[in-house]
CSV table of C-alpha atoms and ligand atoms in Angstrom, one decimal:
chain,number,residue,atom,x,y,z
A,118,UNK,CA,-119.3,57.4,10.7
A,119,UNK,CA,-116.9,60.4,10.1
A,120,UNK,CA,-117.9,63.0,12.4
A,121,UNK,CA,-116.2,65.5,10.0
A,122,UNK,CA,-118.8,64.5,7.2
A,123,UNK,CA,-120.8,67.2,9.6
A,124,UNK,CA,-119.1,69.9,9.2
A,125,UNK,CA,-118.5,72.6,6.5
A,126,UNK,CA,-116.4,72.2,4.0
A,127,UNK,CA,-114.7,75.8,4.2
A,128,UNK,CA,-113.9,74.4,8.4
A,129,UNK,CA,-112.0,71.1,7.2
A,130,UNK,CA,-110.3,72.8,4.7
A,131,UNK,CA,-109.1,75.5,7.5
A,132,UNK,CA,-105.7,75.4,8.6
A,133,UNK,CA,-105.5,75.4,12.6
A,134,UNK,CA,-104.4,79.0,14.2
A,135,UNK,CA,-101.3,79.2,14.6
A,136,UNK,CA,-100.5,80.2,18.4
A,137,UNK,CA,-96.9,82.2,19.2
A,138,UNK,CA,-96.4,81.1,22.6
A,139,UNK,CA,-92.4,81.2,22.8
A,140,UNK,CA,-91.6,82.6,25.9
A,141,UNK,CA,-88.8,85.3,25.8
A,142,UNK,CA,-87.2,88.3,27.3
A,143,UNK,CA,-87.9,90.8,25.3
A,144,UNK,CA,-91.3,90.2,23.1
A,145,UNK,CA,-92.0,92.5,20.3
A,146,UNK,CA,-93.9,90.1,18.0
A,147,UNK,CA,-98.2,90.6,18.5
A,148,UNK,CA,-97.7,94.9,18.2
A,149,UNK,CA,-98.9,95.2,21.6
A,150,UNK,CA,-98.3,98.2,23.7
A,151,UNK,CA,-95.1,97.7,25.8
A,152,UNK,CA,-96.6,100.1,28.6
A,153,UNK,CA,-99.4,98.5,31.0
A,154,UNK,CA,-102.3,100.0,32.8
A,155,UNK,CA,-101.0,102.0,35.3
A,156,UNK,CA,-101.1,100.4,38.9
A,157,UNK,CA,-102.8,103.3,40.8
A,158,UNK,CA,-105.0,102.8,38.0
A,159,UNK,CA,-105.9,99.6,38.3
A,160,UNK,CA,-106.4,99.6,41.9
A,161,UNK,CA,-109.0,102.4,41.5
A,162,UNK,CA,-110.5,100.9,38.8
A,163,UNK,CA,-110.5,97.6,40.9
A,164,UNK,CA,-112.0,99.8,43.8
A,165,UNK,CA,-114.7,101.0,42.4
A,166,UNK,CA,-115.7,97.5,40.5
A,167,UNK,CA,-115.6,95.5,43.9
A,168,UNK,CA,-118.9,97.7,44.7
A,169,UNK,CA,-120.7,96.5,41.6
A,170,UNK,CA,-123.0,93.4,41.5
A,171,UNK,CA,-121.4,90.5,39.8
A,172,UNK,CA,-124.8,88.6,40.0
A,173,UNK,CA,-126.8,90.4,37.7
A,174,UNK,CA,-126.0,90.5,34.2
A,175,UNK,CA,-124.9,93.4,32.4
A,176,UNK,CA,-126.8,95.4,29.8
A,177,UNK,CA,-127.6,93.0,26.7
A,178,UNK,CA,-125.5,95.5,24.4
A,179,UNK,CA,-122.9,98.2,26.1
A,180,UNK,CA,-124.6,101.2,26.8
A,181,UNK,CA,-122.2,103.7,28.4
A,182,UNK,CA,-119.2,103.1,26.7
A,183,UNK,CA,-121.0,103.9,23.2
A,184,UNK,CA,-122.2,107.2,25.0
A,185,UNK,CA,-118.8,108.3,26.2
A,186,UNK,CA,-117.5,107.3,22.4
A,187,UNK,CA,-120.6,109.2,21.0
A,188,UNK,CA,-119.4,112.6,23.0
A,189,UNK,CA,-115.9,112.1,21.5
A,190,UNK,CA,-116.3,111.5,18.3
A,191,UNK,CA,-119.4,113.5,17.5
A,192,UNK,CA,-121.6,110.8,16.1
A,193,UNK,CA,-124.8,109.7,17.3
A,194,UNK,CA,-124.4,106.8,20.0
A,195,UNK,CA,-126.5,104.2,18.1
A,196,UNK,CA,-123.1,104.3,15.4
A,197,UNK,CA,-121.3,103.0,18.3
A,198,UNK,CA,-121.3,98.7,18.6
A,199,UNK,CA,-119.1,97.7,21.5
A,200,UNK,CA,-117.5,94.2,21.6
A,201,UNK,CA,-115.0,91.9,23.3
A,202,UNK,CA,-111.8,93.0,21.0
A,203,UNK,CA,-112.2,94.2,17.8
A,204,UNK,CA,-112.0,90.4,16.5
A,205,UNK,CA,-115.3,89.8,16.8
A,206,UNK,CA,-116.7,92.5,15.6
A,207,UNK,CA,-114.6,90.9,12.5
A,208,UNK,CA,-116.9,88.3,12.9
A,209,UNK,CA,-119.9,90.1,13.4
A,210,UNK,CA,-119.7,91.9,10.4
A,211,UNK,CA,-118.1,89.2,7.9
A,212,UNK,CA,-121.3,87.2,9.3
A,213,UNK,CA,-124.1,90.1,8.3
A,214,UNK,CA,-122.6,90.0,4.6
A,215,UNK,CA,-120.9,86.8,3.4
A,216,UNK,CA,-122.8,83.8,2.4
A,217,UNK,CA,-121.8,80.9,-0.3
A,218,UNK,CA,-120.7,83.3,-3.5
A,219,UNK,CA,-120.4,86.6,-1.9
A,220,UNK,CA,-117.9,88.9,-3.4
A,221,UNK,CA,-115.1,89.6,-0.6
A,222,UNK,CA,-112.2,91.6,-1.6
A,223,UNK,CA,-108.7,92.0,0.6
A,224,UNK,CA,-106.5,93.9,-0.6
A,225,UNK,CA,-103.0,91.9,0.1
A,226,UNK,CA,-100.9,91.1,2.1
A,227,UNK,CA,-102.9,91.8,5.0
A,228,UNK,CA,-104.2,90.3,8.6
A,229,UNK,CA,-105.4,87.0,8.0
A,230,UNK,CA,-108.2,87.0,10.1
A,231,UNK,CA,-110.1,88.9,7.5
A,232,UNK,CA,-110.1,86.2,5.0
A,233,UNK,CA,-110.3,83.3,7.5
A,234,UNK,CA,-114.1,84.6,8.5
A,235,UNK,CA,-114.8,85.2,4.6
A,236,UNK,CA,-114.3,81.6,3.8
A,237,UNK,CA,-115.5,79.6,6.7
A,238,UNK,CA,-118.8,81.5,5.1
A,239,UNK,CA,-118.1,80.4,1.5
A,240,UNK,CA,-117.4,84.4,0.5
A,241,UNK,CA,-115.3,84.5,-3.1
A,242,UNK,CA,-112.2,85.7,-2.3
A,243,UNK,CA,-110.9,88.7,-4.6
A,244,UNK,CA,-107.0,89.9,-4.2
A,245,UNK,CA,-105.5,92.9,-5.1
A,246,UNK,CA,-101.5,92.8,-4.5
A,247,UNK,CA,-99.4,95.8,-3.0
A,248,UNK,CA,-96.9,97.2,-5.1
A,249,UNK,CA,-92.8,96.6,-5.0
A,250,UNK,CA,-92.6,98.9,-1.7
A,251,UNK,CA,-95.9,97.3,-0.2
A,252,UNK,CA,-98.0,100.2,-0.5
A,253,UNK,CA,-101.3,99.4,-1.6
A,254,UNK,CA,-102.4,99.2,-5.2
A,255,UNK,CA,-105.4,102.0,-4.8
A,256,UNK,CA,-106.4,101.9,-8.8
A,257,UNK,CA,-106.2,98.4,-8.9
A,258,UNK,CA,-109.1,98.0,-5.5
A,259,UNK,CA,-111.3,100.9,-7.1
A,260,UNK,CA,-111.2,99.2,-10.4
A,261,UNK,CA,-112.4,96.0,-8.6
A,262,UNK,CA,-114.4,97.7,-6.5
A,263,UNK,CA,-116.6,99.4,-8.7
A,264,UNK,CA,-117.1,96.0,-10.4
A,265,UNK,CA,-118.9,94.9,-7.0
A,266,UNK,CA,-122.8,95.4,-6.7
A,267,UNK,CA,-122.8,94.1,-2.8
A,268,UNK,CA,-120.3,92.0,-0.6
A,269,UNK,CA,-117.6,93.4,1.5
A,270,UNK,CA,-114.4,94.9,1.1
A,271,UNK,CA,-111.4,94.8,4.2
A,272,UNK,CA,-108.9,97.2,4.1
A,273,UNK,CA,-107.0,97.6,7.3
A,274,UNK,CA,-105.9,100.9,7.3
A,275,UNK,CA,-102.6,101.6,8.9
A,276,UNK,CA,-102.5,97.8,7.5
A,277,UNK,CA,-100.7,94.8,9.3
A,278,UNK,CA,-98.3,93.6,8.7
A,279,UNK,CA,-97.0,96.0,5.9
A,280,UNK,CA,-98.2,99.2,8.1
A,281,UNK,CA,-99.0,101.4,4.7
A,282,UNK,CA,-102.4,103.7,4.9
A,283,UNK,CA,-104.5,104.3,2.4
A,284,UNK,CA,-105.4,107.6,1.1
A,285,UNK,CA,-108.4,110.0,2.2
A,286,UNK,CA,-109.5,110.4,-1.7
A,287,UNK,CA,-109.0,106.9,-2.3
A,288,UNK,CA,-111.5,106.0,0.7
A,289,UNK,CA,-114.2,108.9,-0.6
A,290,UNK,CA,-113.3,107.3,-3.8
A,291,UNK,CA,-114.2,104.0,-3.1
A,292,UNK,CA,-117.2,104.1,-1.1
A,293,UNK,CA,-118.6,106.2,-3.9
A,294,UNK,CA,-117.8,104.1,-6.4
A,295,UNK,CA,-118.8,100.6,-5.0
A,296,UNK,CA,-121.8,98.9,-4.1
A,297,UNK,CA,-120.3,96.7,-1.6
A,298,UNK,CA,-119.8,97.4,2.2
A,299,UNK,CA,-116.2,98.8,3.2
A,300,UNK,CA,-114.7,97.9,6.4
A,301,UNK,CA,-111.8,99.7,7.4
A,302,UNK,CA,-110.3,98.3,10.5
A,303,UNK,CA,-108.1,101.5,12.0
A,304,UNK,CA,-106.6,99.1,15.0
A,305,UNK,CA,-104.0,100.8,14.5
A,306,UNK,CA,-104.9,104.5,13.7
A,307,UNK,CA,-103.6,106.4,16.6
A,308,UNK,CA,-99.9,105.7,15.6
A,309,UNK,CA,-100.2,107.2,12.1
A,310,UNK,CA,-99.7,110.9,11.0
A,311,UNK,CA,-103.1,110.8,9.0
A,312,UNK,CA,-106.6,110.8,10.0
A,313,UNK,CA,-109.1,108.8,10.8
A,314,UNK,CA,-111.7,108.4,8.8
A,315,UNK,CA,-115.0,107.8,11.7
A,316,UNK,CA,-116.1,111.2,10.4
A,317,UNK,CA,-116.9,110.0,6.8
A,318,UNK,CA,-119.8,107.6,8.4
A,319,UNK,CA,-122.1,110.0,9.1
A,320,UNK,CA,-122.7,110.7,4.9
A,321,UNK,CA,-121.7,107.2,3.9
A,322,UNK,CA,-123.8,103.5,4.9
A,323,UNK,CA,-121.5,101.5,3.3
A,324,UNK,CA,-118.5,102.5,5.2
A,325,UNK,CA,-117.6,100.6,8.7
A,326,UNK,CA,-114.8,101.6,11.1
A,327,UNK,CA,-113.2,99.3,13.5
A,328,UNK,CA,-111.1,100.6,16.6
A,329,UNK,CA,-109.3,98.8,19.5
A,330,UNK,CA,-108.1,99.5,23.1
A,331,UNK,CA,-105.7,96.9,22.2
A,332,UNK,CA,-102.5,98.8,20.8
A,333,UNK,CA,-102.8,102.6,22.2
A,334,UNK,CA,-104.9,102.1,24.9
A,335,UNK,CA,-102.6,99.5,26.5
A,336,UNK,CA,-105.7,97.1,26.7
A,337,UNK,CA,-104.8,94.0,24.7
A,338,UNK,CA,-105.7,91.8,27.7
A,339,UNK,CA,-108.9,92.9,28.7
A,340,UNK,CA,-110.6,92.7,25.6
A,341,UNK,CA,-111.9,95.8,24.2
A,342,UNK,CA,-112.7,96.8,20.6
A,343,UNK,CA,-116.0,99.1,18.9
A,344,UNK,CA,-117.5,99.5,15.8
A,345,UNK,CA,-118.7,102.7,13.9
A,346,UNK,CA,-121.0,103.4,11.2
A,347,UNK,CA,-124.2,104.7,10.4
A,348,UNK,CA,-126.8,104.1,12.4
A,349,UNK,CA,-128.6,102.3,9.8
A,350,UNK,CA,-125.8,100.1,9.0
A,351,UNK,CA,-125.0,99.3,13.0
A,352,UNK,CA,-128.4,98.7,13.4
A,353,UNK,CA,-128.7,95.7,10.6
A,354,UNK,CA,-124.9,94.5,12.1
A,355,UNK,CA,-126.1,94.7,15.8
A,356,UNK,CA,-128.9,91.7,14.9
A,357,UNK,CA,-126.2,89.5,14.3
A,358,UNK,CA,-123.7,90.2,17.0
A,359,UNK,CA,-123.4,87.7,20.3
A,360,UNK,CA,-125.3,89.6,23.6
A,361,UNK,CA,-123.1,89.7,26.3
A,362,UNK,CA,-120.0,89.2,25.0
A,363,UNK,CA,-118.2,92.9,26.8
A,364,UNK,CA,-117.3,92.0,30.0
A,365,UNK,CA,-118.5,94.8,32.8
A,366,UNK,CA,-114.8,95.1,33.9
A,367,UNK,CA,-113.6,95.6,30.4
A,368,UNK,CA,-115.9,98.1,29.5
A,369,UNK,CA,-115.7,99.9,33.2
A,370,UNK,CA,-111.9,100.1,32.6
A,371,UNK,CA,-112.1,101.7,28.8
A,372,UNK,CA,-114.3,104.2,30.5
A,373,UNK,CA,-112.0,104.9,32.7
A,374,UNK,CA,-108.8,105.2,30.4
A,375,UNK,CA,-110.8,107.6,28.2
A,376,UNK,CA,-110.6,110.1,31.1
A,377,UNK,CA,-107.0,109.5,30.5
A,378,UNK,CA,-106.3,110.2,26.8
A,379,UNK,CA,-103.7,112.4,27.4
A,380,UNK,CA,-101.5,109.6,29.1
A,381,UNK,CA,-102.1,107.7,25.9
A,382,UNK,CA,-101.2,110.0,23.7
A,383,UNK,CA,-98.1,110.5,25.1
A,384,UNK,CA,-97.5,107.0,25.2
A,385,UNK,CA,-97.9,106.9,21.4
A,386,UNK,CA,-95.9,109.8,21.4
A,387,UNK,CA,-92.9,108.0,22.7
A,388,UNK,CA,-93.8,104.9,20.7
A,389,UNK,CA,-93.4,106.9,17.4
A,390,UNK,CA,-89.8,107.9,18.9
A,391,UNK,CA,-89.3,104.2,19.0
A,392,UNK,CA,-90.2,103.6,15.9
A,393,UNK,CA,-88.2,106.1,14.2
A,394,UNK,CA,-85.2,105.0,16.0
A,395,UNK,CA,-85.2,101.5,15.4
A,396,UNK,CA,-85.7,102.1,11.9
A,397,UNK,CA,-83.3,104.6,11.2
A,398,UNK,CA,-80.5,102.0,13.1
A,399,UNK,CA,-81.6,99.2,11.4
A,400,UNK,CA,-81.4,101.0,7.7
A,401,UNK,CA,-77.6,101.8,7.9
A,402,UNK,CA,-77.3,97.6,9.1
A,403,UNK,CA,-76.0,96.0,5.5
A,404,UNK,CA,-78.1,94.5,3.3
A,405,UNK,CA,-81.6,95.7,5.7
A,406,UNK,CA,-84.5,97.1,4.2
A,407,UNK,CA,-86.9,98.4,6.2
A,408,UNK,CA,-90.7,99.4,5.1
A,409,UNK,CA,-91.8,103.3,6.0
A,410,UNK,CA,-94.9,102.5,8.7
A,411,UNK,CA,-97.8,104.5,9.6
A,412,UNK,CA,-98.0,102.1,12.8
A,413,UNK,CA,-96.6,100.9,15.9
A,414,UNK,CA,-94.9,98.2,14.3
A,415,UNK,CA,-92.8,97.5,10.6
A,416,UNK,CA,-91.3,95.5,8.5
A,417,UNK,CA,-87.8,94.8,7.4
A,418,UNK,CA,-86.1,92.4,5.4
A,419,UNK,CA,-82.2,90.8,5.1
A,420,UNK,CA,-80.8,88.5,2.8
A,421,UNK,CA,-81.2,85.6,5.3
A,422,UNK,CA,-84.2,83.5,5.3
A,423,UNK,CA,-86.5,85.3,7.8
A,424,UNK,CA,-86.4,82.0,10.2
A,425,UNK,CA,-83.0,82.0,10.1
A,426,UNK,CA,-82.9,85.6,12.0
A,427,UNK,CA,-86.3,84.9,13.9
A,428,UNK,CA,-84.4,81.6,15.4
A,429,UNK,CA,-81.3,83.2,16.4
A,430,UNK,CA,-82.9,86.4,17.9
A,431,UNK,CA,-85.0,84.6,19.8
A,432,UNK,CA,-82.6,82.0,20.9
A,433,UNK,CA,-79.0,83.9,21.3
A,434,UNK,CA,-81.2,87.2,22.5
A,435,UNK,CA,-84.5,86.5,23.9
A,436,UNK,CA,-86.5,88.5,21.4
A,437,UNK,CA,-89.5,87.9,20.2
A,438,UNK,CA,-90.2,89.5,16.8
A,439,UNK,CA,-93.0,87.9,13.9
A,440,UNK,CA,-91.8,86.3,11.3
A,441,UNK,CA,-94.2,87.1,8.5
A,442,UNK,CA,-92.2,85.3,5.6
A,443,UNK,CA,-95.1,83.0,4.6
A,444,UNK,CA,-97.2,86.4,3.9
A,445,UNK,CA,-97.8,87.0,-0.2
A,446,UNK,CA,-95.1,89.4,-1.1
A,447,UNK,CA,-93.0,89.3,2.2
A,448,UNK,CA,-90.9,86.3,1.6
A,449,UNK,CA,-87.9,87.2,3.7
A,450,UNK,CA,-89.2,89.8,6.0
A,451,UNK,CA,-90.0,90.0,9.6
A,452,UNK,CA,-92.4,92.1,11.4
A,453,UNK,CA,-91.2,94.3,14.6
A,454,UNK,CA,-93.1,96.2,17.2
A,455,UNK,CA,-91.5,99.5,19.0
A,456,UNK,CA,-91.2,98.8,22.3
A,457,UNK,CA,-89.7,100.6,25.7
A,458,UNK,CA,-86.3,102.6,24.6
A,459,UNK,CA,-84.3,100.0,26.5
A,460,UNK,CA,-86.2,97.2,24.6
A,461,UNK,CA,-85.9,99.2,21.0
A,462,UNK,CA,-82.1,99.6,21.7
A,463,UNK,CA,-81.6,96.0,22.8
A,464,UNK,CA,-83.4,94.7,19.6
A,465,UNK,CA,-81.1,96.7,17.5
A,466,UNK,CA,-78.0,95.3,19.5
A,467,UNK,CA,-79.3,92.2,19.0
A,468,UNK,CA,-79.7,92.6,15.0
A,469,UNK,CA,-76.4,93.4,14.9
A,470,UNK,CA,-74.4,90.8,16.8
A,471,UNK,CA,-77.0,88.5,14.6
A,472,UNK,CA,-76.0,90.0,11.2
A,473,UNK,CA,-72.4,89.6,12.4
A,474,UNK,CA,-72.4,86.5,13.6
A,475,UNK,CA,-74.5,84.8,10.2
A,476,UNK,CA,-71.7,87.0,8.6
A,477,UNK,CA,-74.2,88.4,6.1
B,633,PMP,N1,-107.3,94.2,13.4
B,633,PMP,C1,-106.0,94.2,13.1
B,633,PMP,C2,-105.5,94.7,11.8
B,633,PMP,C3,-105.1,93.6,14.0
B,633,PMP,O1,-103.8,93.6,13.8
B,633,PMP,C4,-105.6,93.1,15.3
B,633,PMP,C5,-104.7,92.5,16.3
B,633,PMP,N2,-103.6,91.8,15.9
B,633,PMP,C6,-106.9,93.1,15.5
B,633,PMP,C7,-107.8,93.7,14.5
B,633,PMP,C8,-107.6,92.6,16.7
B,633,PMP,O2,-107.5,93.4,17.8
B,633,PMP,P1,-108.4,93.1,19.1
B,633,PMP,O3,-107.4,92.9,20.2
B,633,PMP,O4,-109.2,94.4,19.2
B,633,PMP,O5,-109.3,91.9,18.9
C-alpha cells in the first residue's frame, strides 16, 4: 500500500512551501511593517483582554469587527467576512468557485498562493504575462476575461512581487465584461497613490476585495485579514469558510488599532519616504534597475544572478531581502521591502559595498 495513492493528484504534484527562515540583522524580505504595535498599546490592549472569558467560545463568525469596518467604509456589515489573515480567505474563496475544469485566470507574475489553491482544486490555469516594465497587460486579461462565462479571476492589485496597480477603468471594465468572479486582493493598498476599489462592490456581485492588518496595520503576527463584497456574494462565500478561525485577541486588537488610523497613516507615510529613497539611491548604483511600485516594497535587478547578491547581502551584511528570480519574467531580480530610515540606508550601503566588491 502507497498511502499517497489517497491523495489528490493536484497535492502530490505540489511542490512543498518554501519557508525563509534565515535569521538576520536587518530583514526586509516578507513586506512586513518594520514598526510594531506600540507597547502602551499592547499593554492596554492586554488589559482589557485579561477581563474577557477565555472559556467560552467566541462568536461563530466575527461580529464587531465587520460593524466597525461597515461604519468606515460605508457598506452594509453583512459585505464584511473577517478571517485569520487574509490567506484564508484565499482559501475560502478559491474553494466556493474552483472545481476539476474551472477557468482560473492570474494575471503573471504574481503571489503564488493564488494558483497554489486553484490547482490543489483541479481549476484550469489561464496566464496573462506583464509587459517588458512589469506592468500588467490590461487588454490582454479583458480579452480573456470576456471569454470566461464563470470561474475566478486573481489580480492583486498593488501586485506582489512586481508592485504595479491596475487601473480604475480597467477594473469597471472587467467586471462588466466577464462572467467570472474577480478577486482583487488590495494587501497592499494603503501604500499606493490610487484608490481602492471596496466602493465598486456595492453595484457589482462579481467583484471581491481582500484587505490585511498585515502590512499597514503593523499586524502580520496576530493574524488579521477581511473580505468585502456584496452581500449576496459574502453570503454564498461565508457557507464555505472555517467557523472560528479569528482569534478573540486578534480581532479585539484590530479594533483597537482602528481607533488609531492616524498613527498608521503616518506610518505609511514614512514608509513611502523609504521607498522613494531607496529607490532613488539604488537607480544611480551601475547597471541597477529598479521597478516604479505602488507598494511598500519593489523590485530591482543587476547584472549578477539574483542569488549571487541575495547570498552576499545576507551573509557579508545581515540583510534579508527576497529573491524572486525563479518568478516568470523576473529572472535576475530581487524583491525589497522599505524599512526604518536607519534600515533603508543600511541596505543601500550594503548594495553598494556588494556591487563593489562582485566588481560589477
Ligand atoms: N495577499 C498578498 C498579495 C500578499 O502578499 C500576502 C502576504 N504576503 C497576503 C495576501 C497574505 O496576507 P495575510 O497576512 O493577511 O494572510
Amino acid at each position: 500500500m502507497d498511502v499517497r495513492d489517497n491523495f489528490r493528484r493536484s497535492v502530490l504534484e505540489l511542490a512543498p512551501y518554501a519557508v525563509s527562515g534565515h535569521p538576520a540583522k536587518i530583514k526586509l524580505n516578507q513586506n512586513e511593517s518594520p514598526f510594531d504595535v506600540p507597547e502602551a498599546l499592547k499593554k492596554e490592549i492586554i488589559d482589557e483582554f485579561i477581563r474577557k472569558n477565555w472559556n467560552r467560545y467566541p462568536e461563530v463568525f466575527s461580529v464587531e469587527l465587520p460593524k466597525r469596518l461597515s461604519e468606515i467604509h460605508g457598506l452594509p456589515s453583512d459585505s464584511f467576512i473577517v478571517a485569520n489573515g487574509s490567506n484564508e480567505l484565499i482559501y475560502t474563496v478559491a474553494i466556493s468557485i474552483v472545481r476539476e475544469g474551472t477557468e482560473v485566470l492570474i494575471p503573471q507574475p504574481t503571489f503564488y498562493f493564488f494558483e497554489k489553491i486553484s490547482r490543489i482544486l483541479g481549476g484550469e490555469i489561464r496566464k496573462v504575462y506583464a509587459d517588458g516594465d512589469l506592468n500588467f497587460d490590461e487588454k490582454g486579461i479583458l480579452a480573456t476575461g470576456r471569454k470566461m462565462k464563470n470561474g475566478l479571476i486573481i489580480i492583486g492589485s498593488p501586485n506582489n512581487p512586481t508592485g504595479k496597480s491596475v487601473s480604475r477603468e480597467f477594473i469597471v471594465e472587467l467586471l462588466k465584461s466577464t462572467g467570472a468572479i474577480v478577486l482583487l486582493d488590495e494587501a497592499y493598498i494603503e501604500f499606493s497613490d490610487k484608490p481602492s476599489s471596496v466602493d465598486l462592490v456595492g453595484s457589482n456581485r462579481n467583484l471581491v476585495i481582500l484587505r490585511t492588518f498585515s502590512k499597514a496595520f503593523s499586524l502580520a503576527g496576530l493574524r488579521m485579514g477581511y473580505l468585502v463584497a456584496h452581500p449576496e456574494t459574502a453570503f454564498e462565500i461565508l457557507k464555505v469558510k472555517i467557523p472560528f478561525t479569528v482569534n478573540p485577541l486578534s480581532e479585539f486588537t484590530a479594533l483597537k488599532l482602528l481607533e488609531h488610523r492616524a498613527l498608521f497613516a503616518d506610518r505609511v507615510k514614512l514608509l513611502k519616504e523609504q521607498r522613494a529613497f531607496m529607490t532613488s539611491r539604488l537607480r544611480v548604483m551601475e547597471g541597477v534597475r529598479v521597478i516604479d511600485s505602488d507598494a511598500n516594497f519593489f523590485l530591482f535587478s543587476t547584472p549578477l544572478p539574483a542569488g549571487r547578491i541575495f547570498e552576499e547581502l545576507l551573509e557579508r551584511q545581515s540583510v534579508l531581502v527576497r529573491d524572486v528570480s525563479s518568478y516568470p519574467l523576473l529572472e535576475r531580480y530581487l524583491r525589497v521591502n522599505a524599512g526604518t530610515e536607519e534600515e533603508s540606508a543600511y541596505f543601500i550601503r550594503s548594495m553598494l559595498e556588494c556591487l563593489e566588491r562582485l566588481a560589477v
